[in-house]
mmCIF file of C-alpha atoms in Angstrom:
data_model
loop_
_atom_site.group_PDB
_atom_site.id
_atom_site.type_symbol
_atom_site.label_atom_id
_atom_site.label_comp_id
_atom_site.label_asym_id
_atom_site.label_seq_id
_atom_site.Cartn_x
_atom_site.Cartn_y
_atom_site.Cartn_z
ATOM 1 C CA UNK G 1 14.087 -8.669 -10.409
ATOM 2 C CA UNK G 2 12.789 -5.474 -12.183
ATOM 3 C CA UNK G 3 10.901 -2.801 -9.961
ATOM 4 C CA UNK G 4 7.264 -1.901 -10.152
ATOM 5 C CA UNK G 5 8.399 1.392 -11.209
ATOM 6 C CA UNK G 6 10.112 -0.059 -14.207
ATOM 7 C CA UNK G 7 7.850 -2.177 -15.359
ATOM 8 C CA UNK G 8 5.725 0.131 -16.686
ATOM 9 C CA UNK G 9 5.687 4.458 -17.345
ATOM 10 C CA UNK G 10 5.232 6.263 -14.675
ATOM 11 C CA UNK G 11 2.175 8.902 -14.456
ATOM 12 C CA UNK G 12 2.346 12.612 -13.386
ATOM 13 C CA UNK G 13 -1.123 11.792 -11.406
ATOM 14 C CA UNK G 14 1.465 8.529 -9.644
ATOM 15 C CA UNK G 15 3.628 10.963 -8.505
ATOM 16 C CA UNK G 16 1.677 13.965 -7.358
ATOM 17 C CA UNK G 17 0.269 10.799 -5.155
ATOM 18 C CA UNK G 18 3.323 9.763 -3.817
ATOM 19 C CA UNK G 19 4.091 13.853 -3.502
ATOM 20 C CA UNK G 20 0.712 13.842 -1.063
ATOM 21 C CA UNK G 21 1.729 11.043 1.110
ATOM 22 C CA UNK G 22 4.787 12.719 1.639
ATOM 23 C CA UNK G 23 3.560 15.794 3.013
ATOM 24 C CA UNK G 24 0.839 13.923 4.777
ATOM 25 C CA UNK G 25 3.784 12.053 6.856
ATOM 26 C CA UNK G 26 5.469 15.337 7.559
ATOM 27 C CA UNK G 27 2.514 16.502 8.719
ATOM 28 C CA UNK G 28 2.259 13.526 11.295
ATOM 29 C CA UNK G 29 5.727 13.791 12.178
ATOM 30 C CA UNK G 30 5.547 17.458 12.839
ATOM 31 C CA UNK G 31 2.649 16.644 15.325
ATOM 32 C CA UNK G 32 4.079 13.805 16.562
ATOM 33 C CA UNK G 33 7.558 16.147 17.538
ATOM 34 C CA UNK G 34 4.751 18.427 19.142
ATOM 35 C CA UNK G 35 3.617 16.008 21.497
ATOM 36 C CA UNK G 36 7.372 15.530 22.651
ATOM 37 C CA UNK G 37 7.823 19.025 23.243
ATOM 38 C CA UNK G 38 5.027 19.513 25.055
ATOM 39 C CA UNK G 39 6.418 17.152 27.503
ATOM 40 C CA UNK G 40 9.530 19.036 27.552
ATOM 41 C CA UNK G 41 11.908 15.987 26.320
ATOM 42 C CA UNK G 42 13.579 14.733 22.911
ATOM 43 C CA UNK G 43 14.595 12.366 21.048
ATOM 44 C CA UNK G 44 17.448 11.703 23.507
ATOM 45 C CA UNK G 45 16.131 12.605 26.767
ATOM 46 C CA UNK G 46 16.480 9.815 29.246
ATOM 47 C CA UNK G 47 13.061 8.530 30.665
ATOM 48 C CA UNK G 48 15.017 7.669 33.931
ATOM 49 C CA UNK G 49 16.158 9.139 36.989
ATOM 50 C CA UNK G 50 19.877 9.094 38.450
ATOM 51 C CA UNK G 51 18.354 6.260 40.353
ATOM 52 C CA UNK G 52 17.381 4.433 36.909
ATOM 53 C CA UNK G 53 13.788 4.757 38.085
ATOM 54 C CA UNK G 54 11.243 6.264 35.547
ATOM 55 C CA UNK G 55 10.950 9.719 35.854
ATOM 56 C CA UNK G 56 7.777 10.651 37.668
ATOM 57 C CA UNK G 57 7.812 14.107 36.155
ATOM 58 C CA UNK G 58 6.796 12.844 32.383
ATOM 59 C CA UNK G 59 4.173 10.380 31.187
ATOM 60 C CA UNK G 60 7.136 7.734 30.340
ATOM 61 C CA UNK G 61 4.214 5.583 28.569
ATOM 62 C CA UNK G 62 3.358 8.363 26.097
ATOM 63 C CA UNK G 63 6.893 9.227 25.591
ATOM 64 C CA UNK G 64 8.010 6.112 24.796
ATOM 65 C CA UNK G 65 5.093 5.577 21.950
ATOM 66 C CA UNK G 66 5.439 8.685 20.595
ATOM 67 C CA UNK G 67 9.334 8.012 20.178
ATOM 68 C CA UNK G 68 8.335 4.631 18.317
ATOM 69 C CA UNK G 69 5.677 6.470 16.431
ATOM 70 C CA UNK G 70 8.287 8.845 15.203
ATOM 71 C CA UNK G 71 10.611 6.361 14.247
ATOM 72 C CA UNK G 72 8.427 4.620 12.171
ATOM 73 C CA UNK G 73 7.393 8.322 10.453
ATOM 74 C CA UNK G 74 10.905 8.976 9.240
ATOM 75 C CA UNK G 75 11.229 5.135 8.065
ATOM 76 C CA UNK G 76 8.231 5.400 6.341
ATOM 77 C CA UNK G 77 9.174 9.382 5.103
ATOM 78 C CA UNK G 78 12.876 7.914 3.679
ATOM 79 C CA UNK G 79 10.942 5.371 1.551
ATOM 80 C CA UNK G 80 8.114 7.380 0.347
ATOM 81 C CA UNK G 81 11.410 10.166 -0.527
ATOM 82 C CA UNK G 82 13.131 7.201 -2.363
ATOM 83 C CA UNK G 83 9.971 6.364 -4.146
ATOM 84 C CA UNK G 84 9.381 9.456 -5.177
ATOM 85 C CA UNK G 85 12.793 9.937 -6.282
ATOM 86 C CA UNK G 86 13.393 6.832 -8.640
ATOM 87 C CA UNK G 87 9.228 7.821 -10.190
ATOM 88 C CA UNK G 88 10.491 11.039 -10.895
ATOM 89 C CA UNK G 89 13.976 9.753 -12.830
ATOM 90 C CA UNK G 90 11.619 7.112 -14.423
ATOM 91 C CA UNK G 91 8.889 9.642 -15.791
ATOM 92 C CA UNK G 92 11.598 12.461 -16.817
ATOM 93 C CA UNK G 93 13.619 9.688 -18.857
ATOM 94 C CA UNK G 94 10.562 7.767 -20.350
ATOM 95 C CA UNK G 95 10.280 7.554 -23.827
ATOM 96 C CA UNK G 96 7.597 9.858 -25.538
ATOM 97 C CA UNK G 97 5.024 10.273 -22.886
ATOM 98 C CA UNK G 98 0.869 9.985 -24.063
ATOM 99 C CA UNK G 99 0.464 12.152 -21.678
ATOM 100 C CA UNK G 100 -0.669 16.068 -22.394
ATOM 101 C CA UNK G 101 2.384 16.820 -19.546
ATOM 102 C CA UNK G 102 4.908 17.575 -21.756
ATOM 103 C CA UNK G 103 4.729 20.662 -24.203
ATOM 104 C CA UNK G 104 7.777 21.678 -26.235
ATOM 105 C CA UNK G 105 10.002 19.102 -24.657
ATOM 106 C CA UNK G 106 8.741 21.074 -20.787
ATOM 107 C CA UNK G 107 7.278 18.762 -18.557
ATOM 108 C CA UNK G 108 5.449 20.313 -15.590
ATOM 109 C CA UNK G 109 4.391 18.213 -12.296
ATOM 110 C CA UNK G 110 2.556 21.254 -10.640
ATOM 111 C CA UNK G 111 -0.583 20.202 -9.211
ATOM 112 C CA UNK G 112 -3.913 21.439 -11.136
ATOM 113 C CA UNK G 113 -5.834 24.214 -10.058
#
């Protein structure tokens, strides 16, 4: 089964769109990592006393969402990455583009000013 990015050329306007939601997501995951430090634990921090009671010390609750939250961020971050990857090998290996991108064989995805 072909791809969606396959079945048709890929735009430099496609991309820079994909490009966006990335650093929108890294800008959620960087708050999101925030919100975990300012409750002084990690990733890996057990939510649990010696006595396997929940620590009273941390809002346990908002820990544990903000783990699942982050989670979900880097799932969603990989794919976006791997979409973004396989665009970018699809627009740089299209045939002739009819796009005014490429100039003297250069193509240039810098965003417009």
């Amino acid at each position: 089964m072909p791809s969606a990015v396959s079945t048709k050329g890929v735009t430099r306007s496609e991309i820079l769109g994909l490009m966006n939601e990335k650093e929108k997501l890294e800008q959620q995951l960087l708050a999101l990592m925030e919100v975990l430090t300012s409750h002084r634990v990690g990733m890996d921090d057990p939510l649990v006393d010696e006595q396997d009671f929940p620590r009273n010390d941390i809002d346990v609750y908002q820990i544990r969402l903000t783990r699942n939250q982050i989670i979900r961020t880097r799932n969603d971050l990989k794919a976006i990455m791997d979409r973004i990857e396989k665009s970018l090998i699809e627009y740089f290996t299209q045939g002739s583009s009819n796009e005014p991108d490429s100039m003297n064989g250069h193509c240039s995805l810098k965003p417009e000013h």
